[in-house]
XYZ file of N, CA and C in Angstrom:
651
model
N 0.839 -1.207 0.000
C 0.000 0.000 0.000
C 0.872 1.254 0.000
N 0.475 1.942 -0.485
C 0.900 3.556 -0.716
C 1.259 4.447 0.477
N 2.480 4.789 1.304
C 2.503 5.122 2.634
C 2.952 6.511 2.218
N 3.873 6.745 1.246
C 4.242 8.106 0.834
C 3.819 8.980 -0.426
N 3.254 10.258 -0.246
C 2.856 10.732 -1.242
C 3.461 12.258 -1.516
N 4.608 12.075 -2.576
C 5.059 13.050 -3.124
C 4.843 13.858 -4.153
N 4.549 15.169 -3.968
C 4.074 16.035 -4.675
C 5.479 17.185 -5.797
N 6.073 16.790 -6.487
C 7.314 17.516 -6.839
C 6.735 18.362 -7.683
N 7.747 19.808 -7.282
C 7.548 20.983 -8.434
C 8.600 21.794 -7.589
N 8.940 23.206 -8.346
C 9.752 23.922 -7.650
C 9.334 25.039 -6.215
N 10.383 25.609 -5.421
C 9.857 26.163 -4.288
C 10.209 27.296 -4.817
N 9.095 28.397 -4.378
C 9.097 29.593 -4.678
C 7.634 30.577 -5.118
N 7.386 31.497 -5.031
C 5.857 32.030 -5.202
C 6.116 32.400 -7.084
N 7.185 32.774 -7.538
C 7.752 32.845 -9.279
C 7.021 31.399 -9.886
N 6.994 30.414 -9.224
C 6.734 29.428 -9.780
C 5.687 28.796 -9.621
N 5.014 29.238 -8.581
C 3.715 28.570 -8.114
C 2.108 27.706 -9.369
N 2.428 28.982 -10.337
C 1.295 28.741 -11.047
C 1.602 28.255 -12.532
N 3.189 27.834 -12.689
C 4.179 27.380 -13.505
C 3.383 25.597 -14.255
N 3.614 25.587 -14.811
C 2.922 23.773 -15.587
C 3.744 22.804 -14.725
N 4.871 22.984 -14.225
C 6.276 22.204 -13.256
C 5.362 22.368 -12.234
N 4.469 23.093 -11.779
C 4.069 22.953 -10.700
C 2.767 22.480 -10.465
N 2.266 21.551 -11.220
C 1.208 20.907 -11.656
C 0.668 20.346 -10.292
N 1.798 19.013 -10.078
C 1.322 18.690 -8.725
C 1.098 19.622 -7.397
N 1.684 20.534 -7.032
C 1.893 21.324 -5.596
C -0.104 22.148 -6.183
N 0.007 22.506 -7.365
C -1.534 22.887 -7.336
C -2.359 21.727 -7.249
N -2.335 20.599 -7.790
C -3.152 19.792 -7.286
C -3.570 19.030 -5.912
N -2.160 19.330 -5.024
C -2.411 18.790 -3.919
C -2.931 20.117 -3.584
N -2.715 21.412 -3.486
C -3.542 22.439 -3.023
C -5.149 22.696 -3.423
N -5.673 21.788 -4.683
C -6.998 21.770 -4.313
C -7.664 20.295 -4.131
N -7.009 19.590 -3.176
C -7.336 18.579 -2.245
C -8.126 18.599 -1.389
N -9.680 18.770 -1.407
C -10.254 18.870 -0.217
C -9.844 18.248 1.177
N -9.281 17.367 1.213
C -8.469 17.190 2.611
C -7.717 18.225 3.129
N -7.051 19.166 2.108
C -5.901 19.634 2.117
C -5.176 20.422 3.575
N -6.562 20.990 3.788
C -6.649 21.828 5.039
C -6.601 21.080 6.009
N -6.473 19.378 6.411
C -6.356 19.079 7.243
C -4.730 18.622 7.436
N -4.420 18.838 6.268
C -2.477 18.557 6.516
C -1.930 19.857 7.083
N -0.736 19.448 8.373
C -0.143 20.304 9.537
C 1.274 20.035 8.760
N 1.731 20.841 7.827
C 3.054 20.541 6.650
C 4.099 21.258 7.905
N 5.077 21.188 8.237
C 6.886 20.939 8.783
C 7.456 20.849 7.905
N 8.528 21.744 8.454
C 9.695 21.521 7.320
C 11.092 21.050 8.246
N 10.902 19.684 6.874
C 11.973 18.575 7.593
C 12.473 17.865 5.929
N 13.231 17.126 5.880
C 13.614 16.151 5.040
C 13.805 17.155 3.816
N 14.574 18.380 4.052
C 14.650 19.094 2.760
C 13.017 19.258 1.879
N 12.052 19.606 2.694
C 10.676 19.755 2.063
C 9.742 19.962 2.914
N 8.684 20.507 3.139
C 7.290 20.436 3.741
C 6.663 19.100 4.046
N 6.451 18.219 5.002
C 5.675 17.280 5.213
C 5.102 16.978 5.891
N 3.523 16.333 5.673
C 2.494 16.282 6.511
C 2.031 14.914 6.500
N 1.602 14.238 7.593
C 0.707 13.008 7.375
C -0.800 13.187 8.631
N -0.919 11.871 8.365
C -2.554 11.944 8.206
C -2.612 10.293 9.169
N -3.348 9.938 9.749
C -3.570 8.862 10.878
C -4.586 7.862 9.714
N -4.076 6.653 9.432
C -4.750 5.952 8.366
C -6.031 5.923 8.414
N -6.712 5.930 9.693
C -8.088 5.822 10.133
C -8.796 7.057 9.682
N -7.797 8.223 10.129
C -8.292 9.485 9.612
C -8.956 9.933 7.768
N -7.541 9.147 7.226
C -7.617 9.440 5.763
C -8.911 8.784 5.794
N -9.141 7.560 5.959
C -10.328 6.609 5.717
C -11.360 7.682 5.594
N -11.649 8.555 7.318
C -13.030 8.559 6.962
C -13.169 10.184 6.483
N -12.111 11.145 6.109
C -12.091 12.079 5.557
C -11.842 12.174 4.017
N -11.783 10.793 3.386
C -12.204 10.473 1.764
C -13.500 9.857 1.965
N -13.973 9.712 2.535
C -15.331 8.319 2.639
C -16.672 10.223 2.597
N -16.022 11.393 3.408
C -17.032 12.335 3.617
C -16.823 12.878 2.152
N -15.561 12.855 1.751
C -14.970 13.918 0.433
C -15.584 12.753 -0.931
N -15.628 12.254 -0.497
C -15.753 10.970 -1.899
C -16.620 10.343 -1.629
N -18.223 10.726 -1.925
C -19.272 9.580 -1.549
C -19.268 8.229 -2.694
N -18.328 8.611 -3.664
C -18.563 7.368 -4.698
C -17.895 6.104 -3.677
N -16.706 6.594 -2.733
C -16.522 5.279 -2.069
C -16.672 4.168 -0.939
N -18.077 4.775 -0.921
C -19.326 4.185 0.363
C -19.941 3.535 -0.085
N -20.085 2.200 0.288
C -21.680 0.906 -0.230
C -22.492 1.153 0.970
N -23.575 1.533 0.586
C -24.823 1.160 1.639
C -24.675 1.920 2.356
N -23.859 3.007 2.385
C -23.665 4.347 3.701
C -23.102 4.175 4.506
N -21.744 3.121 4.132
C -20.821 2.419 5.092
C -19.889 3.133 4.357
N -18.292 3.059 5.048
C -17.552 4.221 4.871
C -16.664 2.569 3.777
N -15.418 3.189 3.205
C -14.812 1.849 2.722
C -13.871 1.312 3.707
N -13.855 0.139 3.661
C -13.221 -0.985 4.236
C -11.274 -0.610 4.654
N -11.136 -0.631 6.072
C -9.759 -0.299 6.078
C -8.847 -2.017 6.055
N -8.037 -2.143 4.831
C -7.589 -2.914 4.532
C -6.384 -3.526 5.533
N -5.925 -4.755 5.747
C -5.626 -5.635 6.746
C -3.836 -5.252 6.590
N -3.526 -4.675 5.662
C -1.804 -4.535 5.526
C -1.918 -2.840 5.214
N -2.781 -1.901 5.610
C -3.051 -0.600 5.809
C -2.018 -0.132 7.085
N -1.440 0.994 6.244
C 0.263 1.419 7.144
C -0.624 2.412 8.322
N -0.205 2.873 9.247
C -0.267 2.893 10.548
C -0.785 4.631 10.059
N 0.257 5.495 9.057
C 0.038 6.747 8.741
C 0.268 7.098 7.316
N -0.269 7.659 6.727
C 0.036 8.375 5.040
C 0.827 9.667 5.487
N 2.144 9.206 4.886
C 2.482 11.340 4.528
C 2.728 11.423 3.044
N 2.541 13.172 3.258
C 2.270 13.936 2.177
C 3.651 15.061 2.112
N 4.165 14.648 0.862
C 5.343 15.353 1.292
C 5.570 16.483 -0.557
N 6.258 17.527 0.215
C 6.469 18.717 -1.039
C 7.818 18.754 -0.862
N 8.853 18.510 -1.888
C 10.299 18.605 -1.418
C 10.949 20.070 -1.958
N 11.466 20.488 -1.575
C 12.032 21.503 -1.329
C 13.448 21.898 -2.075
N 14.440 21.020 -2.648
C 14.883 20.784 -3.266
C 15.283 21.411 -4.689
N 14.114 21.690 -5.005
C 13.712 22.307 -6.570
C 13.742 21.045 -7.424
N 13.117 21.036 -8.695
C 12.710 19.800 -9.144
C 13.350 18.710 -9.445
N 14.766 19.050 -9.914
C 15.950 18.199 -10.550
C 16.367 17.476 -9.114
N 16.171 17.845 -7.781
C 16.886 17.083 -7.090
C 15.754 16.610 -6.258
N 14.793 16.330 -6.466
C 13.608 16.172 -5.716
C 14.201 14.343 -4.500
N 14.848 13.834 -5.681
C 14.711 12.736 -5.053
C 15.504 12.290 -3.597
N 16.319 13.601 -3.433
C 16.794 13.544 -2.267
C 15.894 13.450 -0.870
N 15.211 14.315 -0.823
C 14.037 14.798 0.045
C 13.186 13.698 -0.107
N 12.653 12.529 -1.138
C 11.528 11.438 -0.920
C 12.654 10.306 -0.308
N 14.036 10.288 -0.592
C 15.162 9.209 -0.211
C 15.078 9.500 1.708
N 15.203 10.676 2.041
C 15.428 10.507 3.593
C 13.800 10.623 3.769
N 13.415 10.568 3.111
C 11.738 10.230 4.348
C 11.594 8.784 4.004
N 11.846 8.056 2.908
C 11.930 6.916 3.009
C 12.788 6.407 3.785
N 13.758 6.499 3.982
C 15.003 5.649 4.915
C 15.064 6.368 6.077
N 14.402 7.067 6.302
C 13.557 7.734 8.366
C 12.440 6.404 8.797
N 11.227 6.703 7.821
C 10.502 5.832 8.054
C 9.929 4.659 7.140
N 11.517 3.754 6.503
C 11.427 2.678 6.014
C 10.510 2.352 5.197
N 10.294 3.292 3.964
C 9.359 3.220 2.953
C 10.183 2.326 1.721
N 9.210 1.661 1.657
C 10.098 1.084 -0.046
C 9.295 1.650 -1.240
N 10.209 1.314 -2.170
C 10.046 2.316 -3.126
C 8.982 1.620 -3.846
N 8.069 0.845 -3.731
C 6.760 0.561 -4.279
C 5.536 0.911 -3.088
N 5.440 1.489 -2.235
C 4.723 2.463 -1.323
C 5.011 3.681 -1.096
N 5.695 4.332 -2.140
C 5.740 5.651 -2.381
C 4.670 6.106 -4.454
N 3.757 7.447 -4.339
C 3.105 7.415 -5.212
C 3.794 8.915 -5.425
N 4.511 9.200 -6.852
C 5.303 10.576 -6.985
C 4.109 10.763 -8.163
N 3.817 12.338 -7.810
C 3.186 12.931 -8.406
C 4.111 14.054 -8.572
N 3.493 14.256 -10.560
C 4.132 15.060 -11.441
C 3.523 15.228 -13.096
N 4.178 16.619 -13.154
C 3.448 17.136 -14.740
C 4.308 15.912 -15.621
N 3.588 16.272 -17.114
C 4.185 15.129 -17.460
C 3.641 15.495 -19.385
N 5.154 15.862 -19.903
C 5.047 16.442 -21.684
C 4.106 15.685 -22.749
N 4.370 14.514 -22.518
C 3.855 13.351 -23.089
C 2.137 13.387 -23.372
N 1.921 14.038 -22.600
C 0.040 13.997 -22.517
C -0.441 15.197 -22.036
N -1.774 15.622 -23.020
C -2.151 17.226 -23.236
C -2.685 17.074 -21.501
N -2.919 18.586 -22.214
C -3.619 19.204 -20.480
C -5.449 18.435 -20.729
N -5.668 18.481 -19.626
C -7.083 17.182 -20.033
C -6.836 16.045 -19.655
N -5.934 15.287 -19.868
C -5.351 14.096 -19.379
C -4.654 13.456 -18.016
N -5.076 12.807 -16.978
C -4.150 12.147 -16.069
C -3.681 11.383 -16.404
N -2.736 10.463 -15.298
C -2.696 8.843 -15.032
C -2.090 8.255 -14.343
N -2.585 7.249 -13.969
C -1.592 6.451 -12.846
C -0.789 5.546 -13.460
N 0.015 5.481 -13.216
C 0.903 3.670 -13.221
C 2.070 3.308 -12.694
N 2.329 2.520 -13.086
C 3.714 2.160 -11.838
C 5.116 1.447 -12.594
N 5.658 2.275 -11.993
C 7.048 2.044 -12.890
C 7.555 2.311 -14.444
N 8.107 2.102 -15.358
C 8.826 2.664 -16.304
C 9.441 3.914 -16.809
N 9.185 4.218 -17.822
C 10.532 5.274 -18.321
C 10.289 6.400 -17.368
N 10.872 7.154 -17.791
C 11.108 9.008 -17.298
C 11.000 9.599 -18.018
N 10.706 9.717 -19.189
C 10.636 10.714 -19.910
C 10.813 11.960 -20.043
N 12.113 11.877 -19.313
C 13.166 12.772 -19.529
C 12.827 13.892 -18.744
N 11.846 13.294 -17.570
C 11.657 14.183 -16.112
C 12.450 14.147 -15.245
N 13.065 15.357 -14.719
C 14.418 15.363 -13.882
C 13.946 14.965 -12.354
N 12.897 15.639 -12.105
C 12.272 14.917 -10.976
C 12.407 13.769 -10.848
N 11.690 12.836 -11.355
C 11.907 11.448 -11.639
C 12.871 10.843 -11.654
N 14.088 11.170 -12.665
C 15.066 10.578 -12.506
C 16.040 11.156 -11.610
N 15.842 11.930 -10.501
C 16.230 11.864 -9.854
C 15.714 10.851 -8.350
N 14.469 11.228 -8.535
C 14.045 9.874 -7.091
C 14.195 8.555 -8.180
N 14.359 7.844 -8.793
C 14.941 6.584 -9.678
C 16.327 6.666 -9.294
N 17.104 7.577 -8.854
C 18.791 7.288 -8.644
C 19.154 7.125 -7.146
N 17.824 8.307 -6.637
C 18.053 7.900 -4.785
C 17.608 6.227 -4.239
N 16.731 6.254 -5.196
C 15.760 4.999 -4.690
C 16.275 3.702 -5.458
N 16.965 3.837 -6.221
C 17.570 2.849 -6.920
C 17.230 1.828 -7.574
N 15.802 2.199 -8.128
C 14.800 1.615 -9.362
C 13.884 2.431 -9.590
N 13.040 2.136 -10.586
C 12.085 3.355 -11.183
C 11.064 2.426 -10.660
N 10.398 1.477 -9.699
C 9.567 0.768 -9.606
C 8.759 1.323 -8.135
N 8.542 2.821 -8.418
C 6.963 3.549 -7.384
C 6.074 3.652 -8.495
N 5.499 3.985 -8.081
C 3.504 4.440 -8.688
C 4.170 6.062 -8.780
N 3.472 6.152 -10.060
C 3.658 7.777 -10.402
C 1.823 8.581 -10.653
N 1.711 9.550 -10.587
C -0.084 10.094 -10.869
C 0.747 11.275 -11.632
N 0.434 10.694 -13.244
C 0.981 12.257 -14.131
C -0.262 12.677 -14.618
N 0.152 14.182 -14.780
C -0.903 15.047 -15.100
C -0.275 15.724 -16.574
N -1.197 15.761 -17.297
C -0.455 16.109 -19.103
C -0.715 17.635 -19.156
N 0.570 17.820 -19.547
C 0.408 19.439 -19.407
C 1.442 19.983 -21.672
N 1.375 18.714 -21.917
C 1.534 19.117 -23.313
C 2.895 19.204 -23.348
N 2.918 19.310 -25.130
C 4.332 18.997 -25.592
C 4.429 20.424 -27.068
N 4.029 21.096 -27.282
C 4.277 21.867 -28.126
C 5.340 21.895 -29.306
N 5.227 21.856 -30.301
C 6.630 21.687 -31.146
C 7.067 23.246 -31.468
N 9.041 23.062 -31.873
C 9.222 24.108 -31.277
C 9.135 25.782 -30.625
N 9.077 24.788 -29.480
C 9.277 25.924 -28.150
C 10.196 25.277 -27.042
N 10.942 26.090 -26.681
C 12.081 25.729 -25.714
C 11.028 24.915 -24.540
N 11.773 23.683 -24.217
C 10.520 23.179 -23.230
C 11.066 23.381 -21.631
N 12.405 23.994 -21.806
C 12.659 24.627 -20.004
C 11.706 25.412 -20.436
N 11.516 26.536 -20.827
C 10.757 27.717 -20.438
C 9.221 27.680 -21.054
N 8.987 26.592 -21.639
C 7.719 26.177 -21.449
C 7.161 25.394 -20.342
N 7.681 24.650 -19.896
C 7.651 23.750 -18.044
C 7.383 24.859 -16.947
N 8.007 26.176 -17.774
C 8.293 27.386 -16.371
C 7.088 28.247 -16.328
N 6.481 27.910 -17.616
C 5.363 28.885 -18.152
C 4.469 28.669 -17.684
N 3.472 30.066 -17.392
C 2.128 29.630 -16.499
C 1.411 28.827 -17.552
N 0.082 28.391 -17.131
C -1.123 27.618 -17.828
C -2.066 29.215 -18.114
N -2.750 28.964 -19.403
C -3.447 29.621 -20.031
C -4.543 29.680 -19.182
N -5.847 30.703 -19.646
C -6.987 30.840 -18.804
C -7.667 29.360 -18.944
N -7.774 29.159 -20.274
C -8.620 27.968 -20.900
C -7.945 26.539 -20.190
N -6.627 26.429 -20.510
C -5.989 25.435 -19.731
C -6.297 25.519 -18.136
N -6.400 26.533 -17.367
C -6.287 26.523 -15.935
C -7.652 25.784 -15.856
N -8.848 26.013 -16.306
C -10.252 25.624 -16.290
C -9.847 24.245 -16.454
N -9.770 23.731 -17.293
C -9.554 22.894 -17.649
C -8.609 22.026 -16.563
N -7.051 22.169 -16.326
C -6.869 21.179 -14.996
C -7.686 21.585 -13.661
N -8.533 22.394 -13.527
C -9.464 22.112 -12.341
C -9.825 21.242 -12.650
N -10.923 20.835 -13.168
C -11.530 19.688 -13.719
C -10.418 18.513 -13.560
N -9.352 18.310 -13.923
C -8.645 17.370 -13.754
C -8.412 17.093 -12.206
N -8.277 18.255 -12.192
C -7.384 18.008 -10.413
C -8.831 17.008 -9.594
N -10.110 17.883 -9.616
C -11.158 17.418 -9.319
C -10.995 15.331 -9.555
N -11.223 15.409 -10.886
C -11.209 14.150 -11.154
C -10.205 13.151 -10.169
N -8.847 13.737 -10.512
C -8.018 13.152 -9.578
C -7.808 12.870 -8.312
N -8.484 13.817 -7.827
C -8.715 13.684 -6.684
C -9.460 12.489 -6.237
N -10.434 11.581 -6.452
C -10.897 10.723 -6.542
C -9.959 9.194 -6.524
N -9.424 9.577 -7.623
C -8.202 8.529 -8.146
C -6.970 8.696 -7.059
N -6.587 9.328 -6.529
C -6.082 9.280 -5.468
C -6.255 8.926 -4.111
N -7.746 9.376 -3.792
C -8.367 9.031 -2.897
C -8.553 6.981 -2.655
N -8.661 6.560 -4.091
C -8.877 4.959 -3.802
C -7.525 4.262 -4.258
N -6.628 4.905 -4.867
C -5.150 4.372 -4.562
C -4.400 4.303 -3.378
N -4.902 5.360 -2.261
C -4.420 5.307 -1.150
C -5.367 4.348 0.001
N -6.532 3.882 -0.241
C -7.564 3.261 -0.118
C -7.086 1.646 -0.407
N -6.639 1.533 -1.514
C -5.933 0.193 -1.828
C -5.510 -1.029 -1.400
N -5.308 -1.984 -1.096
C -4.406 -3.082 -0.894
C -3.480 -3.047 -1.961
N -3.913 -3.381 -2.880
C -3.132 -3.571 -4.196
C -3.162 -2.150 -5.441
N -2.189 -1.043 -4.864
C -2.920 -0.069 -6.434
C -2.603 -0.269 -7.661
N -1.936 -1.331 -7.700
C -1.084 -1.947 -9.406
C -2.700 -2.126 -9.869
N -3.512 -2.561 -9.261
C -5.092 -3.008 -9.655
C -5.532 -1.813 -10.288
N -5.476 -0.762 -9.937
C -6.289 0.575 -10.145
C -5.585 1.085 -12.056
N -4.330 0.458 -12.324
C -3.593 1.298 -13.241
C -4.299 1.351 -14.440
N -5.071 0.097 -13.881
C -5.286 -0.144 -16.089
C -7.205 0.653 -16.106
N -7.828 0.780 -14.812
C -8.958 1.781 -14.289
C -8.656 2.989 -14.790
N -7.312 3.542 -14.424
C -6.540 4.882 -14.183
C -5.701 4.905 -15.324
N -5.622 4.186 -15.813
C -4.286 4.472 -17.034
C -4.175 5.664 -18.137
N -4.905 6.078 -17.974
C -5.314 7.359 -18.957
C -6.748 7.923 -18.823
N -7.006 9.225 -18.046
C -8.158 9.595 -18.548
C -7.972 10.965 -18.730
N -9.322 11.049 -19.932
C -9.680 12.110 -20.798
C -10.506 12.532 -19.873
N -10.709 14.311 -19.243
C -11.558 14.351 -18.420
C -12.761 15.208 -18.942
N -12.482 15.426 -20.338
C -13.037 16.227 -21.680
C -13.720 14.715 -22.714
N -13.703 13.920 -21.837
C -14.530 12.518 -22.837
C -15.981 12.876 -22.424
């Protein structure tokens, strides 16, 4: 199960509303969000959450994941606490900051879920899955060198690939009016999809559910 949840993008208010900073806005419109108490430790901001807690503060946020007006089921290998971590780092070295919260509190690198923008897929698009390439995300390959396989769960959010335009300073570039509308709606969606990956026994189950969605279908 999913014990760590990393949110990478750069630190700074210049960058806040940047496409690199895809995830740090999506965990900021997390209806939980307000219940994370973020510290700064492990080279980053981090907050967790009492497993029981998450349970029944997605079960109020997420009525899709209640049968019969029962909250969902807390699973039998469910970790003790979820944290939520923003590393601090700036993006290229992110993986330092998910390496010491893993080796503090003995996370392996298939119960960590890194969330990040991602060129490959327009704005409109999420997805979950677990493990393979990088696509040439420095984030990424940097927690792949601390952690010493590419084998966590990633939640990318498509923020487009434009042909040429410099893609540092397109990554750096805010999102359009039309685009910002538009990943609300995503974030929304995702939010959901996050909510039952962390919910999980098994989230390798959820990938091929999650593997791509259009939130404009």
């Amino acid at each position: 199960m999913i014990q760590l949840v990393a949110f990478l993008g750069n630190y700074g208010r210049e960058y806040e509303k940047t496409r690199h900073n895809t995830a740090w806005q999506f965990a900021d419109s997390l209806p939980f969000y307000s219940r994370l108490n973020f510290s700064t430790k492990f080279q980053g901001q981090i907050a967790s959450l009492d497993y029981s807690d998450f349970v029944n503060l997605a079960s109020n946020e997420y009525p899709e994941l209640s049968k019969k007006g029962e909250g969902p089921n807390i699973p039998k290998n469910a970790p003790s606490k979820i944290f939520f971590l923003k590393p601090e780092t700036y993006m290229n070295l992110s993986g330092q900051s998910i390496g010491e919260v893993c080796n503090f509190y003995k996370i392996k690198p298939e119960e960590v879920l890194v969330v990040h923008d991602e060129l490959e897929m327009n704005p409109g698009f999420f997805s979950l899955k677990f493990s393979g390439g990088l696509a040439g995300h420095n984030g990424l390959r940097s927690t792949k060198a601390v952690l010493n396989t590419p084998d966590f769960f990633r939640l990318r959010f498509g923020i487009g690939k434009p042909a040429n335009v410099n893609i540092a300073d397109y990554v750096l570039s805010n999102f359009s009016k039309d685009e910002a509308i538009t990943m609300s709606l995503v974030y929304e969606k995702a939010g959901l999809c996050l909510a039952k990956t962390l919910l999980a026994s098994d989230p390798s189950r959820l990938t091929q559910q999650w593997g791509k969605v259009n939130v404009n279908a």
